[in-house]
């Protein structure tokens, strides 16, 4: 994975402190669910980074001299505050290597790995933008059917044009965080609550002193 690419933008101007989440937790950790929220953001970043690393590993096997960014679309994930599920055909030993490598790289300056263009955040943001813009054009445009249809088309096109970029910003500042506080406890095959088979990467929070 290159440090920066169109599908995986750079964090070069964003340098989070390793202590930031520990400090936040010390200050306002009394808020119910706050630690779980902080943990989920870090797990989410680790999930994305692990998918990127696994994609890199698969791409290198196919083309050893091709170092362009790769995204294995057969892989997917679901984050929880206790770890994340990884779906797709993955060897357990390879996943163990990839997850540990992803955690190391995130902690050592490759924050761009925390973002992923196929994340559900992007879709949610795009849908929210679409709804907001559709409502706005409905109120602003004349009430005639042709004007309303034009407004609907304009709103939808605009939302899908800017949605991915806004979604990546939402990932960067809201739904992911560099997992400075996480350690990997265990990685093993496991079905999720809906019976979908996959692997579960169990993580644990560690306060930084």
GROMACS .gro file of C-alpha atoms in nm:
model
  209
    1UNK     CA    1   0.000   0.000   0.000
    2UNK     CA    2   0.143   0.336  -0.094
    3UNK     CA    3   0.128   0.612   0.169
    4UNK     CA    4  -0.128   0.802  -0.035
    5UNK     CA    5  -0.360   0.711  -0.320
    6UNK     CA    6  -0.695   0.828  -0.460
    7UNK     CA    7  -0.871   0.540  -0.288
    8UNK     CA    8  -0.677   0.578   0.035
    9UNK     CA    9  -0.598   0.946   0.106
   10UNK     CA   10  -0.302   1.065   0.308
   11UNK     CA   11  -0.301   1.157   0.675
   12UNK     CA   12   0.021   1.357   0.635
   13UNK     CA   13  -0.137   1.674   0.778
   14UNK     CA   14  -0.322   1.496   1.058
   15UNK     CA   15  -0.100   1.372   1.343
   16UNK     CA   16  -0.306   1.227   1.628
   17UNK     CA   17  -0.147   1.196   1.971
   18UNK     CA   18  -0.107   0.844   2.115
   19UNK     CA   19  -0.247   0.977   2.443
   20UNK     CA   20  -0.553   1.152   2.303
   21UNK     CA   21  -0.815   0.883   2.368
   22UNK     CA   22  -0.669   0.795   2.708
   23UNK     CA   23  -0.682   1.163   2.802
   24UNK     CA   24  -1.041   1.196   2.679
   25UNK     CA   25  -1.140   0.888   2.875
   26UNK     CA   26  -0.979   1.027   3.191
   27UNK     CA   27  -1.166   1.356   3.150
   28UNK     CA   28  -1.514   1.247   3.045
   29UNK     CA   29  -1.511   0.871   3.081
   30UNK     CA   30  -1.805   0.896   3.321
   31UNK     CA   31  -2.038   0.938   3.022
   32UNK     CA   32  -2.218   0.605   2.966
   33UNK     CA   33  -2.094   0.428   2.656
   34UNK     CA   34  -1.810   0.673   2.592
   35UNK     CA   35  -1.530   0.417   2.633
   36UNK     CA   36  -1.715   0.178   2.402
   37UNK     CA   37  -1.743   0.457   2.143
   38UNK     CA   38  -1.370   0.532   2.160
   39UNK     CA   39  -1.289   0.162   2.139
   40UNK     CA   40  -1.519   0.110   1.841
   41UNK     CA   41  -1.348   0.390   1.647
   42UNK     CA   42  -1.009   0.230   1.701
   43UNK     CA   43  -1.134  -0.118   1.613
   44UNK     CA   44  -1.295   0.024   1.299
   45UNK     CA   45  -0.959   0.164   1.188
   46UNK     CA   46  -0.787  -0.169   1.255
   47UNK     CA   47  -1.055  -0.351   1.054
   48UNK     CA   48  -0.994  -0.127   0.752
   49UNK     CA   49  -0.617  -0.154   0.781
   50UNK     CA   50  -0.634  -0.532   0.803
   51UNK     CA   51  -0.840  -0.548   0.483
   52UNK     CA   52  -0.583  -0.326   0.310
   53UNK     CA   53  -0.292  -0.544   0.426
   54UNK     CA   54  -0.467  -0.866   0.325
   55UNK     CA   55  -0.539  -0.711  -0.015
   56UNK     CA   56  -0.171  -0.618  -0.049
   57UNK     CA   57  -0.065  -0.972   0.037
   58UNK     CA   58  -0.301  -1.122  -0.221
   59UNK     CA   59  -0.189  -0.874  -0.488
   60UNK     CA   60   0.178  -0.950  -0.427
   61UNK     CA   61   0.116  -1.321  -0.475
   62UNK     CA   62  -0.037  -1.250  -0.815
   63UNK     CA   63   0.203  -0.972  -0.927
   64UNK     CA   64   0.518  -0.958  -0.711
   65UNK     CA   65   0.651  -0.645  -0.885
   66UNK     CA   66   0.326  -0.447  -0.887
   67UNK     CA   67   0.314  -0.213  -0.587
   68UNK     CA   68   0.003  -0.018  -0.686
   69UNK     CA   69  -0.281   0.005  -0.428
   70UNK     CA   70  -0.500  -0.305  -0.416
   71UNK     CA   71  -0.844  -0.367  -0.271
   72UNK     CA   72  -0.976  -0.722  -0.248
   73UNK     CA   73  -1.351  -0.667  -0.284
   74UNK     CA   74  -1.419  -1.023  -0.166
   75UNK     CA   75  -1.324  -0.915   0.186
   76UNK     CA   76  -1.552  -0.733   0.427
   77UNK     CA   77  -1.571  -0.658   0.795
   78UNK     CA   78  -1.791  -0.561   1.087
   79UNK     CA   79  -1.654  -0.381   1.391
   80UNK     CA   80  -1.766  -0.410   1.753
   81UNK     CA   81  -1.617  -0.270   2.071
   82UNK     CA   82  -1.462  -0.612   2.141
   83UNK     CA   83  -1.300  -0.664   1.802
   84UNK     CA   84  -1.407  -0.715   1.444
   85UNK     CA   85  -1.541  -0.985   1.215
   86UNK     CA   86  -1.357  -1.045   0.889
   87UNK     CA   87  -1.562  -1.204   0.610
   88UNK     CA   88  -1.420  -1.376   0.305
   89UNK     CA   89  -1.186  -1.659   0.216
   90UNK     CA   90  -0.891  -1.594   0.446
   91UNK     CA   91  -0.631  -1.825   0.594
   92UNK     CA   92  -0.624  -1.788   0.973
   93UNK     CA   93  -0.244  -1.770   0.992
   94UNK     CA   94  -0.236  -1.510   0.716
   95UNK     CA   95  -0.501  -1.306   0.897
   96UNK     CA   96  -0.294  -1.316   1.216
   97UNK     CA   97   0.005  -1.178   1.029
   98UNK     CA   98  -0.203  -0.914   0.850
   99UNK     CA   99  -0.385  -0.789   1.161
  100UNK     CA  100  -0.063  -0.753   1.361
  101UNK     CA  101   0.108  -0.582   1.070
  102UNK     CA  102  -0.190  -0.349   1.025
  103UNK     CA  103  -0.184  -0.252   1.394
  104UNK     CA  104   0.190  -0.186   1.381
  105UNK     CA  105   0.166   0.024   1.066
  106UNK     CA  106  -0.125   0.231   1.198
  107UNK     CA  107   0.065   0.307   1.517
  108UNK     CA  108   0.376   0.402   1.323
  109UNK     CA  109   0.249   0.669   1.090
  110UNK     CA  110   0.042   0.497   0.820
  111UNK     CA  111  -0.286   0.649   0.931
  112UNK     CA  112  -0.423   0.639   0.575
  113UNK     CA  113  -0.482   0.267   0.626
  114UNK     CA  114  -0.763   0.357   0.868
  115UNK     CA  115  -0.984   0.475   0.582
  116UNK     CA  116  -1.157   0.257   0.325
  117UNK     CA  117  -1.373   0.358   0.026
  118UNK     CA  118  -1.607   0.060   0.070
  119UNK     CA  119  -1.687   0.147   0.431
  120UNK     CA  120  -2.055   0.168   0.522
  121UNK     CA  121  -1.989   0.520   0.653
  122UNK     CA  122  -1.955   0.642   0.295
  123UNK     CA  123  -2.289   0.491   0.195
  124UNK     CA  124  -2.463   0.630   0.504
  125UNK     CA  125  -2.323   0.977   0.441
  126UNK     CA  126  -2.425   0.966   0.074
  127UNK     CA  127  -2.780   0.860   0.162
  128UNK     CA  128  -2.806   1.134   0.425
  129UNK     CA  129  -2.678   1.393   0.178
  130UNK     CA  130  -2.925   1.269  -0.083
  131UNK     CA  131  -3.217   1.299   0.158
  132UNK     CA  132  -3.112   1.646   0.269
  133UNK     CA  133  -3.055   1.778  -0.080
  134UNK     CA  134  -3.378   1.625  -0.210
  135UNK     CA  135  -3.569   1.798   0.068
  136UNK     CA  136  -3.388   2.124  -0.001
  137UNK     CA  137  -3.460   2.121  -0.373
  138UNK     CA  138  -3.822   2.025  -0.304
  139UNK     CA  139  -3.861   2.338  -0.092
  140UNK     CA  140  -3.664   2.569  -0.322
  141UNK     CA  141  -3.765   2.461  -0.672
  142UNK     CA  142  -4.104   2.551  -0.822
  143UNK     CA  143  -4.383   2.306  -0.746
  144UNK     CA  144  -4.432   2.193  -1.106
  145UNK     CA  145  -4.356   1.825  -1.179
  146UNK     CA  146  -4.080   1.902  -1.430
  147UNK     CA  147  -3.905   2.141  -1.191
  148UNK     CA  148  -3.935   1.892  -0.908
  149UNK     CA  149  -3.792   1.613  -1.124
  150UNK     CA  150  -3.502   1.837  -1.225
  151UNK     CA  151  -3.444   1.919  -0.860
  152UNK     CA  152  -3.451   1.553  -0.766
  153UNK     CA  153  -3.199   1.466  -1.036
  154UNK     CA  154  -2.971   1.753  -0.940
  155UNK     CA  155  -2.986   1.662  -0.571
  156UNK     CA  156  -2.912   1.296  -0.635
  157UNK     CA  157  -2.625   1.367  -0.873
  158UNK     CA  158  -2.470   1.618  -0.633
  159UNK     CA  159  -2.497   1.382  -0.337
  160UNK     CA  160  -2.332   1.095  -0.523
  161UNK     CA  161  -2.062   1.329  -0.651
  162UNK     CA  162  -1.957   1.469  -0.312
  163UNK     CA  163  -2.069   1.176  -0.095
  164UNK     CA  164  -1.747   0.970  -0.116
  165UNK     CA  165  -1.526   1.264  -0.016
  166UNK     CA  166  -1.755   1.368   0.269
  167UNK     CA  167  -1.776   1.004   0.375
  168UNK     CA  168  -1.397   0.974   0.390
  169UNK     CA  169  -1.385   1.288   0.605
  170UNK     CA  170  -1.649   1.138   0.833
  171UNK     CA  171  -1.436   0.825   0.867
  172UNK     CA  172  -1.127   1.031   0.938
  173UNK     CA  173  -1.275   1.248   1.211
  174UNK     CA  174  -1.576   1.057   1.346
  175UNK     CA  175  -1.585   0.682   1.289
  176UNK     CA  176  -1.218   0.579   1.303
  177UNK     CA  177  -0.917   0.658   1.520
  178UNK     CA  178  -0.560   0.533   1.526
  179UNK     CA  179  -0.568   0.227   1.758
  180UNK     CA  180  -0.300   0.336   2.001
  181UNK     CA  181  -0.491   0.172   2.287
  182UNK     CA  182  -0.561  -0.163   2.123
  183UNK     CA  183  -0.388  -0.496   2.157
  184UNK     CA  184  -0.485  -0.809   1.965
  185UNK     CA  185  -0.591  -1.086   2.204
  186UNK     CA  186  -0.702  -1.367   1.974
  187UNK     CA  187  -0.788  -1.445   1.612
  188UNK     CA  188  -1.002  -1.745   1.526
  189UNK     CA  189  -1.281  -1.861   1.291
  190UNK     CA  190  -1.619  -1.756   1.430
  191UNK     CA  191  -1.973  -1.700   1.304
  192UNK     CA  192  -2.141  -1.369   1.379
  193UNK     CA  193  -2.481  -1.317   1.543
  194UNK     CA  194  -2.655  -1.374   1.207
  195UNK     CA  195  -2.474  -1.700   1.142
  196UNK     CA  196  -2.238  -1.566   0.877
  197UNK     CA  197  -1.906  -1.747   0.890
  198UNK     CA  198  -1.582  -1.557   0.913
  199UNK     CA  199  -1.302  -1.481   1.156
  200UNK     CA  200  -1.315  -1.273   1.471
  201UNK     CA  201  -1.018  -1.057   1.564
  202UNK     CA  202  -1.057  -1.003   1.938
  203UNK     CA  203  -0.902  -0.686   2.076
  204UNK     CA  204  -0.853  -0.535   2.418
  205UNK     CA  205  -0.825  -0.176   2.539
  206UNK     CA  206  -0.510  -0.071   2.723
  207UNK     CA  207  -0.481   0.265   2.895
  208UNK     CA  208  -0.160   0.449   2.809
  209UNK     CA  209   0.028   0.601   3.100
   0.00000   0.00000   0.00000
